[in-house]
CSV table of C-alpha atoms and ligand atoms in Angstrom, one decimal:
chain,number,residue,atom,x,y,z
A,692,MET,CA,56.0,-91.9,-38.1
A,693,GLN,CA,53.5,-89.6,-39.1
A,694,THR,CA,53.6,-86.2,-37.2
A,695,MET,CA,51.1,-84.0,-36.4
A,696,LYS,CA,50.1,-80.7,-37.1
A,697,PRO,CA,49.5,-78.8,-33.6
A,698,HIS,CA,45.7,-77.5,-33.5
A,699,VAL,CA,45.5,-74.1,-31.7
A,700,THR,CA,41.9,-72.5,-30.5
A,701,LEU,CA,41.6,-68.9,-30.6
A,702,LEU,CA,38.6,-66.7,-28.6
A,703,ALA,CA,37.5,-63.5,-30.2
A,704,SER,CA,35.4,-61.1,-28.2
A,705,PRO,CA,32.6,-59.4,-30.5
A,706,GLY,CA,33.8,-56.0,-32.0
A,707,MET,CA,35.7,-55.7,-35.3
A,708,GLY,CA,38.5,-53.9,-33.2
A,709,HIS,CA,39.4,-57.7,-31.5
A,710,LEU,CA,38.2,-59.9,-34.5
A,711,ILE,CA,39.8,-58.5,-36.9
A,712,PRO,CA,43.7,-59.2,-35.3
A,713,VAL,CA,42.3,-62.5,-33.9
A,714,LEU,CA,41.8,-63.1,-37.4
A,715,GLU,CA,44.8,-62.2,-38.5
A,716,LEU,CA,46.7,-64.2,-36.1
A,717,GLY,CA,45.1,-67.6,-37.0
A,718,LYS,CA,45.7,-67.1,-40.7
A,719,ARG,CA,49.5,-66.5,-39.7
A,720,LEU,CA,49.6,-69.5,-37.3
A,721,VAL,CA,48.5,-71.4,-40.2
A,722,SER,CA,50.1,-70.0,-43.1
A,723,ASP,CA,53.9,-69.5,-41.3
A,724,HIS,CA,53.8,-71.8,-38.4
A,725,GLY,CA,52.6,-75.2,-39.6
A,726,PHE,CA,49.3,-75.2,-37.2
A,727,ILE,CA,45.8,-75.8,-37.5
A,728,ALA,CA,43.5,-73.0,-35.9
A,729,THR,CA,40.0,-73.0,-34.9
A,730,ILE,CA,38.5,-69.2,-34.0
A,731,PHE,CA,35.5,-68.9,-31.5
A,732,VAL,CA,34.0,-66.2,-32.2
A,733,VAL,CA,31.5,-64.4,-29.3
A,734,THR,CA,28.4,-63.2,-31.2
A,735,THR,CA,25.2,-61.3,-30.1
A,736,ASN,CA,23.7,-60.9,-33.4
A,737,THR,CA,25.8,-60.9,-36.0
A,738,SER,CA,26.8,-57.5,-37.6
A,739,LEU,CA,26.8,-56.8,-41.1
A,740,SER,CA,30.6,-55.8,-40.8
A,741,GLN,CA,31.3,-59.2,-39.0
A,742,SER,CA,29.5,-61.5,-41.7
A,743,GLN,CA,31.5,-59.2,-44.7
A,744,LEU,CA,34.4,-60.3,-42.7
A,745,LEU,CA,34.1,-63.4,-42.1
A,746,LYS,CA,33.1,-64.4,-45.7
A,747,SER,CA,36.6,-63.2,-46.7
A,748,PRO,CA,39.1,-65.9,-47.9
A,749,ILE,CA,40.8,-67.5,-45.1
A,750,PRO,CA,43.9,-70.1,-45.3
A,751,GLN,CA,42.1,-74.2,-45.6
A,752,LEU,CA,43.3,-74.8,-42.6
A,753,LEU,CA,41.9,-72.4,-40.3
A,754,GLU,CA,37.7,-72.5,-39.1
A,755,ILE,CA,36.1,-70.2,-37.6
A,756,VAL,CA,33.1,-71.2,-35.5
A,757,LEU,CA,30.6,-68.7,-34.1
A,758,LEU,CA,29.5,-69.7,-30.8
A,759,PRO,CA,25.5,-69.7,-30.3
A,760,PRO,CA,24.5,-65.9,-29.4
A,761,VAL,CA,24.8,-64.7,-25.9
A,762,ASP,CA,21.3,-62.8,-24.5
A,763,ILE,CA,23.1,-60.0,-21.7
A,764,SER,CA,19.8,-57.8,-22.0
A,765,ALA,CA,18.9,-59.2,-18.4
A,766,LEU,CA,22.1,-58.5,-16.8
A,767,ILE,CA,22.8,-55.3,-18.3
A,768,ASN,CA,20.8,-51.5,-17.9
A,769,PRO,CA,20.9,-48.7,-20.1
A,770,SER,CA,24.1,-47.0,-18.1
A,771,THR,CA,26.2,-50.3,-18.2
A,772,GLY,CA,29.3,-49.3,-20.4
A,773,ILE,CA,30.6,-51.1,-23.7
A,774,LEU,CA,33.5,-52.5,-22.0
A,775,THR,CA,31.5,-53.9,-19.6
A,776,GLN,CA,29.2,-55.5,-21.7
A,777,LEU,CA,32.0,-57.4,-23.8
A,778,ALA,CA,33.2,-58.5,-20.5
A,779,ILE,CA,30.0,-59.9,-19.4
A,780,MET,CA,29.4,-61.6,-23.0
A,781,MET,CA,32.8,-63.3,-23.0
A,782,ARG,CA,31.5,-64.8,-19.7
A,783,GLN,CA,28.4,-66.0,-20.9
A,784,ALA,CA,29.8,-67.6,-23.6
A,785,LEU,CA,32.0,-69.9,-21.5
A,786,PRO,CA,30.1,-72.6,-21.4
A,787,SER,CA,29.5,-73.2,-25.2
A,788,LEU,CA,33.1,-72.7,-25.7
A,789,ARG,CA,33.9,-75.3,-23.1
A,790,GLN,CA,31.4,-77.5,-24.8
A,791,ALA,CA,33.2,-76.7,-28.2
A,792,ILE,CA,36.4,-77.6,-27.3
A,793,SER,CA,35.6,-80.7,-25.4
A,794,ALA,CA,33.7,-82.5,-28.2
A,795,MET,CA,36.7,-81.8,-30.5
A,796,ARG,CA,38.0,-85.5,-31.2
A,797,PHE,CA,41.7,-84.3,-31.2
A,798,ARG,CA,42.5,-81.8,-28.3
A,799,PRO,CA,44.3,-78.8,-29.0
A,800,THR,CA,47.2,-78.0,-27.5
A,801,ALA,CA,46.6,-74.4,-26.8
A,802,LEU,CA,44.1,-71.5,-26.3
A,803,ILE,CA,44.3,-68.1,-27.0
A,804,VAL,CA,42.1,-65.4,-26.2
A,805,ASP,CA,41.8,-61.5,-26.8
A,806,LEU,CA,41.9,-59.2,-23.8
A,807,PHE,CA,38.3,-59.8,-22.8
A,808,GLY,CA,38.6,-63.6,-22.6
A,809,THR,CA,41.0,-64.7,-19.6
A,810,GLU,CA,38.3,-66.3,-17.8
A,811,ALA,CA,38.7,-68.8,-20.2
A,812,PHE,CA,42.1,-69.6,-18.8
A,813,ALA,CA,40.1,-72.2,-16.9
A,814,ILE,CA,38.8,-74.1,-19.6
A,815,ALA,CA,42.2,-74.0,-21.0
A,816,GLU,CA,43.5,-75.5,-17.6
A,817,GLU,CA,40.6,-78.2,-16.9
A,818,LEU,CA,41.7,-79.3,-20.6
A,819,ASN,CA,45.3,-79.4,-20.0
A,820,MET,CA,46.1,-77.1,-22.9
A,821,LEU,CA,48.7,-74.1,-22.9
A,822,LYS,CA,46.8,-70.7,-22.5
A,823,TYR,CA,48.0,-67.2,-24.3
A,824,VAL,CA,46.3,-63.8,-24.3
A,825,PHE,CA,46.6,-61.5,-27.3
A,826,ILE,CA,46.2,-58.0,-26.4
A,827,THR,CA,45.6,-56.2,-29.8
A,828,SER,CA,46.8,-53.0,-28.5
A,829,THR,CA,50.1,-51.7,-27.3
A,830,ALA,CA,52.6,-52.9,-24.8
A,831,TRP,CA,52.1,-49.7,-23.1
A,832,PHE,CA,48.2,-50.7,-22.2
A,833,LEU,CA,49.7,-54.0,-21.3
A,834,ALA,CA,52.1,-52.3,-18.8
A,835,LEU,CA,49.7,-50.3,-17.7
A,836,THR,CA,47.2,-53.6,-17.0
A,837,ILE,CA,49.2,-55.3,-15.1
A,838,HIS,CA,50.6,-52.9,-13.0
A,839,LEU,CA,47.4,-51.7,-12.2
A,840,PRO,CA,46.4,-54.1,-9.8
A,841,ALA,CA,49.5,-54.0,-7.4
A,842,LEU,CA,49.2,-50.0,-7.4
A,843,ASP,CA,48.1,-48.6,-4.3
A,844,ALA,CA,44.4,-47.6,-4.5
A,845,LYS,CA,45.1,-44.0,-2.5
A,846,VAL,CA,47.9,-43.4,-5.5
A,847,VAL,CA,44.9,-44.3,-8.1
A,848,GLU,CA,42.0,-42.5,-6.6
A,849,GLU,CA,43.7,-39.5,-4.8
A,850,GLU,CA,46.8,-38.9,-6.7
A,851,HIS,CA,45.8,-39.7,-10.4
A,852,VAL,CA,42.3,-38.9,-10.3
A,853,LYS,CA,41.4,-36.4,-7.8
A,854,ASN,CA,44.5,-34.3,-8.2
A,855,HIS,CA,45.4,-35.4,-11.8
A,856,GLU,CA,48.8,-36.9,-11.0
A,857,PRO,CA,50.6,-38.8,-13.7
A,858,LEU,CA,50.2,-42.2,-13.0
A,859,LEU,CA,53.9,-43.9,-13.0
A,860,ILE,CA,54.2,-47.1,-14.6
A,861,PRO,CA,57.6,-48.4,-14.2
A,862,GLY,CA,60.3,-48.5,-16.9
A,863,CYS,CA,57.8,-47.1,-19.2
A,864,SER,CA,56.2,-43.7,-20.3
A,865,SER,CA,53.8,-42.1,-17.0
A,866,LEU,CA,50.6,-41.7,-17.9
A,867,ARG,CA,48.9,-38.3,-17.7
A,868,PHE,CA,45.7,-37.9,-16.2
A,869,ASP,CA,44.0,-36.7,-19.6
A,870,ASP,CA,45.0,-39.4,-21.1
A,871,THR,CA,44.0,-42.3,-18.6
A,872,PHE,CA,41.9,-45.4,-19.7
A,873,GLU,CA,38.6,-44.8,-18.8
A,874,PRO,CA,37.9,-47.7,-16.3
A,875,VAL,CA,40.4,-46.1,-13.9
A,876,LEU,CA,38.4,-43.0,-13.4
A,877,ASP,CA,35.7,-44.5,-11.3
A,878,ARG,CA,37.3,-47.3,-8.8
A,879,ASN,CA,33.3,-48.0,-7.9
A,880,ASN,CA,32.5,-48.6,-11.6
A,881,GLN,CA,31.8,-52.5,-12.5
A,882,MET,CA,34.3,-52.2,-15.4
A,883,TYR,CA,37.2,-51.3,-12.8
A,884,VAL,CA,36.4,-54.5,-11.5
A,885,GLU,CA,36.5,-56.4,-14.5
A,886,TYR,CA,40.0,-54.6,-15.4
A,887,ILE,CA,41.5,-55.4,-12.5
A,888,ARG,CA,40.4,-59.2,-12.9
A,889,MET,CA,42.0,-58.8,-16.1
A,890,GLY,CA,45.0,-57.3,-14.8
A,891,ILE,CA,45.5,-60.2,-12.3
A,892,GLU,CA,44.6,-63.2,-14.7
A,893,MET,CA,47.1,-61.9,-17.6
A,894,PRO,CA,50.5,-62.6,-15.9
A,895,THR,CA,49.1,-66.2,-15.4
A,896,ALA,CA,49.3,-66.8,-19.0
A,897,ASP,CA,51.7,-69.4,-20.7
A,898,GLY,CA,52.5,-66.2,-22.5
A,899,ILE,CA,51.4,-62.6,-23.7
A,900,LEU,CA,51.2,-61.7,-27.3
A,901,VAL,CA,51.0,-57.9,-28.2
A,902,ASN,CA,50.3,-56.6,-31.8
A,903,THR,CA,53.2,-54.4,-31.5
A,904,TRP,CA,56.8,-54.5,-32.2
A,905,GLN,CA,60.1,-54.4,-30.6
A,906,ASP,CA,61.4,-51.2,-32.6
A,907,LEU,CA,58.0,-49.4,-32.3
A,908,GLU,CA,57.6,-49.8,-28.4
A,909,PRO,CA,61.5,-50.6,-27.3
A,910,LYS,CA,61.3,-49.1,-23.7
A,911,THR,CA,58.3,-50.7,-22.9
A,912,LEU,CA,59.2,-53.9,-24.0
A,913,GLY,CA,62.1,-53.8,-22.2
A,914,ALA,CA,60.3,-53.0,-18.8
A,915,LEU,CA,57.7,-55.5,-19.4
A,916,GLY,CA,60.7,-58.3,-20.0
A,917,ASP,CA,61.7,-57.1,-16.2
A,918,ASN,CA,58.7,-58.4,-14.6
A,919,MET,CA,59.9,-57.8,-10.6
A,920,LYS,CA,59.5,-54.1,-11.9
A,921,LEU,CA,55.9,-54.0,-12.8
A,922,GLY,CA,54.8,-56.3,-9.5
A,923,TRP,CA,54.1,-58.9,-11.8
A,924,VAL,CA,52.4,-61.9,-10.0
A,925,THR,CA,53.8,-64.5,-12.1
A,926,GLN,CA,56.2,-64.4,-15.4
A,927,ALA,CA,54.4,-64.4,-18.1
A,928,PRO,CA,56.9,-64.2,-21.3
A,929,VAL,CA,55.9,-61.2,-23.3
A,930,TYR,CA,56.3,-61.5,-27.2
A,931,PRO,CA,55.5,-58.6,-29.4
A,932,ILE,CA,54.2,-60.0,-32.3
A,933,GLY,CA,53.0,-57.4,-34.7
A,934,PRO,CA,51.9,-55.4,-36.5
A,935,LEU,CA,49.1,-57.9,-37.7
A,936,ILE,CA,46.5,-56.0,-40.1
A,937,ARG,CA,43.9,-56.8,-42.0
A,938,PRO,CA,45.4,-56.5,-45.5
A,939,ALA,CA,43.5,-54.7,-48.6
A,940,GLU,CA,41.6,-56.8,-50.9
A,941,PRO,CA,43.2,-56.4,-54.3
A,942,GLY,CA,40.8,-55.6,-56.9
A,943,LEU,CA,37.9,-54.9,-54.6
A,944,SER,CA,35.5,-52.6,-56.6
A,945,SER,CA,33.6,-50.0,-54.6
A,946,GLU,CA,31.9,-46.3,-55.2
A,947,VAL,CA,34.9,-44.8,-52.9
A,948,LEU,CA,37.9,-46.3,-54.7
A,949,ALA,CA,36.9,-45.3,-57.9
A,950,TRP,CA,36.3,-41.8,-56.7
A,951,LEU,CA,40.0,-41.7,-55.4
A,952,ASP,CA,41.4,-43.3,-58.6
A,953,MET,CA,40.4,-39.4,-59.6
A,954,GLN,CA,42.0,-37.6,-57.1
A,955,PRO,CA,45.7,-36.6,-57.2
A,956,GLN,CA,48.5,-38.7,-55.1
A,957,GLN,CA,48.4,-38.0,-51.4
A,958,SER,CA,45.6,-35.1,-51.7
A,959,VAL,CA,42.8,-36.8,-49.6
A,960,VAL,CA,42.3,-36.9,-46.2
A,961,TYR,CA,40.4,-39.8,-44.6
A,962,VAL,CA,38.1,-39.1,-41.5
A,963,SER,CA,36.9,-41.8,-39.6
A,964,PHE,CA,36.3,-42.9,-36.1
A,965,GLY,CA,36.5,-46.5,-36.1
A,966,SER,CA,33.6,-49.3,-35.7
A,967,GLY,CA,31.3,-47.4,-33.0
A,968,GLY,CA,33.1,-43.7,-32.5
A,969,THR,CA,30.5,-40.9,-32.3
A,970,LEU,CA,30.8,-36.9,-31.7
A,971,SER,CA,28.4,-34.6,-30.2
A,972,ALA,CA,26.3,-32.7,-32.4
A,973,LYS,CA,28.2,-29.3,-31.7
A,974,GLN,CA,31.3,-31.3,-32.4
A,975,THR,CA,30.1,-33.0,-35.8
A,976,THR,CA,29.2,-29.4,-37.1
A,977,GLU,CA,32.5,-28.1,-36.4
A,978,LEU,CA,34.3,-31.1,-37.9
A,979,ALA,CA,32.0,-29.9,-41.0
A,980,TRP,CA,33.4,-26.5,-41.2
A,981,GLY,CA,37.0,-27.4,-40.3
A,982,LEU,CA,37.1,-29.8,-43.3
A,983,GLU,CA,35.6,-27.2,-45.8
A,984,LEU,CA,37.8,-24.4,-44.5
A,985,SER,CA,41.0,-26.4,-44.6
A,986,GLU,CA,40.1,-26.9,-48.4
A,987,GLN,CA,41.7,-30.1,-48.7
A,988,ARG,CA,39.7,-33.3,-50.5
A,989,PHE,CA,38.2,-35.8,-47.9
A,990,ILE,CA,36.2,-39.1,-47.4
A,991,TRP,CA,34.2,-38.8,-44.3
A,992,VAL,CA,32.7,-41.8,-42.7
A,993,VAL,CA,30.1,-39.9,-40.5
A,994,ARG,CA,28.0,-41.4,-37.9
A,995,PRO,CA,24.8,-39.6,-36.4
A,996,PRO,CA,25.4,-37.6,-33.4
A,997,VAL,CA,25.1,-38.6,-29.6
A,998,GLU,CA,22.3,-36.2,-28.8
A,999,ASP,CA,24.4,-34.6,-25.7
A,1000,ASP,CA,23.5,-30.9,-25.4
A,1001,ALA,CA,20.2,-28.7,-26.2
A,1002,ALA,CA,22.6,-27.3,-29.5
A,1003,ALA,CA,21.3,-30.9,-31.3
A,1004,ALA,CA,17.9,-29.9,-31.3
A,1005,VAL,CA,18.6,-26.8,-33.3
A,1006,PHE,CA,20.3,-28.8,-36.2
A,1007,LYS,CA,17.7,-31.6,-36.1
A,1008,THR,CA,14.8,-29.0,-36.9
A,1009,GLY,CA,17.3,-27.3,-39.7
A,1010,LYS,CA,15.5,-27.9,-43.0
A,1011,ARG,CA,17.4,-28.8,-45.7
A,1012,SER,CA,17.8,-28.1,-49.3
A,1013,ASP,CA,19.7,-30.6,-50.4
A,1014,ASP,CA,20.5,-34.4,-49.5
A,1015,THR,CA,22.5,-33.4,-46.7
A,1016,PRO,CA,21.6,-35.6,-43.4
A,1017,ASP,CA,20.0,-33.3,-40.8
A,1018,PHE,CA,23.0,-33.4,-38.6
A,1019,LEU,CA,25.6,-31.6,-41.0
A,1020,PRO,CA,25.7,-28.0,-42.2
A,1021,ASP,CA,22.7,-26.7,-44.3
A,1022,CYS,CA,24.1,-27.2,-48.2
A,1023,PHE,CA,27.2,-29.4,-46.8
A,1024,LEU,CA,27.2,-31.9,-49.9
A,1025,THR,CA,26.7,-29.3,-52.5
A,1026,ARG,CA,29.2,-27.1,-51.2
A,1027,THR,CA,31.8,-29.9,-51.0
A,1028,GLN,CA,30.7,-32.6,-53.8
A,1029,LYS,CA,33.6,-31.8,-55.8
A,1030,THR,CA,36.1,-32.3,-53.2
A,1031,GLY,CA,34.6,-34.5,-50.4
A,1032,LEU,CA,32.8,-37.9,-50.0
A,1033,VAL,CA,30.4,-38.8,-47.0
A,1034,ILE,CA,30.1,-42.3,-46.2
A,1035,LEU,CA,26.9,-43.3,-44.1
A,1036,LYS,CA,28.1,-46.7,-43.3
A,1037,TRP,CA,30.8,-49.2,-43.1
A,1038,ALA,CA,33.7,-48.1,-45.4
A,1039,PRO,CA,36.4,-50.1,-46.9
A,1040,GLN,CA,39.1,-49.0,-44.6
A,1041,ALA,CA,42.0,-50.9,-45.3
A,1042,GLU,CA,41.8,-50.5,-48.9
A,1043,ILE,CA,41.0,-46.5,-48.7
A,1044,LEU,CA,44.3,-46.4,-46.7
A,1045,SER,CA,46.7,-47.8,-48.8
A,1046,HIS,CA,45.3,-46.0,-52.1
A,1047,PRO,CA,48.0,-43.5,-53.3
A,1048,SER,CA,45.4,-40.5,-53.4
A,1049,VAL,CA,45.3,-41.0,-49.5
A,1050,GLY,CA,47.7,-38.1,-47.7
A,1051,GLY,CA,46.1,-38.4,-44.2
A,1052,PHE,CA,43.9,-39.6,-41.8
A,1053,LEU,CA,41.9,-38.2,-39.0
A,1054,SER,CA,41.5,-41.3,-36.6
A,1055,HIS,CA,39.9,-42.0,-33.3
A,1056,CYS,CA,43.3,-43.7,-32.8
A,1057,GLY,CA,41.9,-47.6,-31.9
A,1058,TRP,CA,44.9,-49.6,-32.5
A,1059,ASN,CA,44.0,-51.5,-35.6
A,1060,SER,CA,43.2,-47.9,-37.2
A,1061,THR,CA,46.5,-46.9,-36.3
A,1062,LEU,CA,48.4,-49.8,-37.2
A,1063,GLU,CA,46.9,-49.5,-40.6
A,1064,SER,CA,48.0,-45.7,-41.1
A,1065,ILE,CA,51.2,-46.4,-40.0
A,1066,ALA,CA,51.4,-49.8,-42.5
A,1067,ASN,CA,50.7,-47.4,-45.1
A,1068,GLY,CA,52.9,-44.3,-44.1
A,1069,VAL,CA,49.8,-42.3,-43.5
A,1070,PRO,CA,50.3,-39.5,-41.1
A,1071,MET,CA,47.5,-39.1,-38.6
A,1072,ILE,CA,45.0,-36.4,-36.7
A,1073,ALA,CA,44.7,-37.7,-33.8
A,1074,TRP,CA,41.2,-37.9,-32.4
A,1075,PRO,CA,40.8,-40.1,-29.3
A,1076,LEU,CA,37.3,-40.7,-28.1
A,1077,TYR,CA,37.2,-43.5,-25.7
A,1078,ALA,CA,38.8,-46.8,-24.0
A,1079,GLU,CA,43.1,-46.4,-24.5
A,1080,GLN,CA,42.8,-44.6,-27.4
A,1081,ARG,CA,43.9,-41.2,-25.1
A,1082,MET,CA,47.0,-43.6,-24.9
A,1083,ASN,CA,47.3,-44.2,-28.2
A,1084,ALA,CA,47.3,-41.0,-29.1
A,1085,ALA,CA,50.0,-39.5,-26.6
A,1086,MET,CA,52.0,-42.5,-28.0
A,1087,LEU,CA,51.4,-41.3,-31.5
A,1088,THR,CA,52.1,-37.5,-31.2
A,1089,GLU,CA,54.7,-37.6,-28.3
A,1090,ASP,CA,56.5,-40.9,-28.5
A,1091,ILE,CA,56.7,-42.0,-32.1
A,1092,GLY,CA,55.9,-38.5,-33.9
A,1093,VAL,CA,53.5,-39.5,-36.6
A,1094,ALA,CA,50.3,-37.2,-35.7
A,1095,VAL,CA,49.0,-34.0,-34.6
A,1096,ARG,CA,46.3,-33.8,-31.7
A,1097,SER,CA,44.4,-31.0,-30.6
A,1098,THR,CA,45.4,-28.6,-27.7
A,1099,ALA,CA,41.6,-28.5,-26.2
A,1100,ASN,CA,40.5,-29.9,-23.3
A,1101,PRO,CA,39.1,-33.9,-23.8
A,1102,SER,CA,35.5,-32.1,-22.7
A,1103,GLU,CA,35.9,-29.3,-24.8
A,1104,VAL,CA,34.6,-29.0,-28.9
A,1105,VAL,CA,37.3,-28.4,-30.8
A,1106,GLY,CA,36.6,-25.4,-32.7
A,1107,ARG,CA,37.0,-25.1,-36.7
A,1108,GLU,CA,40.0,-23.2,-37.1
A,1109,GLU,CA,41.9,-25.9,-35.1
A,1110,ILE,CA,40.8,-28.6,-36.8
A,1111,GLU,CA,41.7,-26.6,-40.5
A,1112,SER,CA,45.1,-26.0,-38.8
A,1113,MET,CA,45.6,-29.3,-37.6
A,1114,ILE,CA,44.6,-30.9,-41.5
A,1115,ARG,CA,46.4,-28.9,-43.2
A,1116,GLU,CA,49.5,-29.2,-40.4
A,1117,ILE,CA,49.2,-32.6,-41.8
A,1118,MET,CA,48.4,-32.6,-45.6
A,1119,GLU,CA,50.7,-29.6,-46.8
A,1120,LYS,CA,54.2,-29.3,-46.8
A,1121,LYS,CA,54.9,-28.7,-43.5
A,1122,GLY,CA,53.3,-32.6,-42.4
A,1123,ASN,CA,56.5,-34.0,-43.9
A,1124,ALA,CA,58.0,-34.9,-41.2
A,1125,ARG,CA,55.6,-36.7,-39.6
A,1126,ARG,CA,55.3,-38.4,-43.1
A,1127,ALA,CA,58.6,-39.5,-43.1
A,1128,ARG,CA,58.4,-40.8,-39.7
A,1129,ALA,CA,55.1,-42.9,-40.7
A,1130,GLU,CA,57.2,-44.3,-43.7
A,1131,ALA,CA,60.2,-45.1,-41.5
A,1132,LEU,CA,57.5,-47.2,-39.4
A,1133,LYS,CA,56.1,-48.8,-42.4
A,1134,LEU,CA,59.2,-50.3,-43.5
A,1135,SER,CA,60.4,-51.2,-39.8
A,1136,GLY,CA,57.1,-52.9,-39.3
A,1137,GLU,CA,57.2,-54.8,-42.5
A,1138,ASN,CA,60.7,-56.0,-41.1
A,1139,ALA,CA,59.9,-57.3,-38.0
A,1140,LEU,CA,57.5,-59.3,-39.5
A,1141,ARG,CA,59.9,-61.2,-41.8
A,1142,LYS,CA,61.3,-64.8,-41.6
A,1143,GLY,CA,63.9,-64.4,-38.9
A,1144,ALA,CA,63.1,-61.0,-37.7
A,1145,SER,CA,62.1,-60.1,-34.1
A,1146,SER,CA,58.3,-60.4,-34.7
A,1147,TYR,CA,58.3,-63.4,-36.5
A,1148,ASN,CA,60.6,-65.2,-33.8
A,1149,SER,CA,58.4,-64.3,-31.4
A,1150,LEU,CA,55.3,-66.5,-32.8
A,1151,SER,CA,58.1,-69.0,-33.4
A,1152,HIS,CA,59.0,-69.2,-30.0
A,1153,VAL,CA,54.8,-69.5,-29.1
A,1154,ALA,CA,54.5,-72.0,-32.0
A,1155,ASN,CA,57.6,-74.0,-30.6
A,1156,ASP,CA,56.2,-74.0,-27.1
A,1157,CYS,CA,52.9,-75.6,-28.7
A,1158,VAL,CA,54.9,-78.6,-30.5
A,1159,MET,CA,57.0,-79.1,-27.5
A,1160,SER,CA,53.9,-79.7,-25.3
A,1161,LEU,CA,52.3,-82.2,-28.0
A,1162,LYS,CA,55.5,-84.9,-27.1
B,1446,UDX,C1,38.8,-50.5,-30.0
B,1446,UDX,C2,39.6,-49.9,-29.4
B,1446,UDX,O1,39.7,-48.4,-29.8
B,1446,UDX,C3,41.0,-50.0,-30.1
B,1446,UDX,O2,42.2,-49.5,-29.4
B,1446,UDX,C4,41.4,-51.8,-29.6
B,1446,UDX,O3,42.4,-52.3,-29.7
B,1446,UDX,C5,40.1,-52.5,-29.8
B,1446,UDX,O4,39.0,-51.8,-29.8
B,1446,UDX,P1,37.7,-50.2,-32.7
B,1446,UDX,O5,36.6,-48.7,-32.3
B,1446,UDX,O6,37.0,-51.4,-33.6
B,1446,UDX,O7,38.5,-50.3,-31.2
B,1446,UDX,O8,38.6,-49.4,-33.3
B,1446,UDX,P2,39.7,-49.9,-34.8
B,1446,UDX,O9,40.8,-50.6,-33.7
B,1446,UDX,O10,40.5,-48.9,-35.2
B,1446,UDX,O11,39.3,-51.1,-35.3
B,1446,UDX,C6,38.4,-50.7,-36.3
B,1446,UDX,C7,38.5,-51.8,-37.3
B,1446,UDX,O12,37.6,-51.9,-38.3
B,1446,UDX,C8,39.8,-51.7,-38.0
B,1446,UDX,O13,40.9,-52.7,-39.0
B,1446,UDX,C9,39.3,-50.6,-39.7
B,1446,UDX,O14,39.9,-50.6,-40.8
B,1446,UDX,C10,37.6,-50.9,-39.7
B,1446,UDX,N1,36.6,-50.6,-39.9
B,1446,UDX,C11,36.3,-49.6,-39.4
B,1446,UDX,C12,36.3,-50.5,-41.5
B,1446,UDX,O15,37.1,-51.3,-42.0
B,1446,UDX,N2,35.3,-49.5,-42.2
B,1446,UDX,C13,34.9,-48.6,-41.3
B,1446,UDX,O16,34.2,-47.8,-41.6
B,1446,UDX,C14,35.1,-48.6,-39.7
């Protein structure tokens, strides 16, 4: 009798922070667990970085399908936040997803969606498929998401937001007000409503996959195993399957990698704020001076600042004596040309972080960037900007001890002296303890993915359930 390979479909929301881990999950299901996989990608206009990523080699039995671009311009206004936009895009893409799956010759056994795709569970139910959600962030973030709908509105609104009291998540670290997830701040905001919906839908899944591993978040994963504690409506098992990260492409040639080849070991601090992070004009200037004062080599992926204050105008009108962009201090490129590299577009981050010359990472703490840093044993300076990044920063500094973080209030500009001191803290000898911790976590993450180890077994469990559902 011929045994059929199980076919799984995955749904990725737009944005590299989601697409990258969904792609890695698809690859692993095919190469380690005997699946055929189809990844549906929701697009607006495929960005350059997205198309580059989608060109990277994939296993034979993995197919990537771009769903027809969705136009949400009539459904948003200038103040609609990016998280809400993502939720709306995913909703608009549902009819084409339903059509694409319905048209398949053999019905796939399961649908795995990312955080923004839980409304597609209805399609999985209708088509008699198993349904899973893949959290591309931490177990702690998952715990907050599914616990929030059970929380008294008064607790969130008055105690947490108004009085700045920590939000208690049973069995997990509590969430300080300064580190709170943005949508929690405004219960009238559309994103809050969307987020609560996601928190209600997630536990209705056949399972929740998380890009973390047992030894990284033992306490939180323990609490998530005890469903009653978090006020769950149903019992969806949680599967830590990480760390799934995009591997560096061997032999990739680029100017920045050639420059790194010429620098001493662990001498370069890499600065990047992910796929969409920007700073104010004032903050960009302070960061430039902080880098210079630290006297460390650096690679800085810099984006034009957001014009958030009057100070921005001063920088815009400043005349430049060299090629330095007008949002950086005058002659910055000339003064730092021997020690620094400024990149104005997309950088080959996975390759940079795995280069032996890199010794530290100043990061917005997006979860993919964080995992890439840990996977290379690189200690961090945590500089969170939006979404759940402040939670990630708190975990990195206080819980797992691989990062330093500014003491400034999130609304304040971090001064150049503090930036200098944080960079020295990581790059000089005093950073050794954090480096050792990052190295230890790198090994623990690698071990978790080995055949027979915790993350491998978690994904095997999901795979077995899919195979059983075929019988
Ligand atoms: C956001 C959230 O902040 C993150 O925590 C969440 O889990 C996903 O959505 P994003 O801002 O995209 O993520 O950051 P991150 O999660 O770090 O992902 C960015 C990815 O793009 C990383 O894999 C990084 O290597 C890559 N990247 C980014 C590049 O390759 N080059 C760049 O120049 C910038």
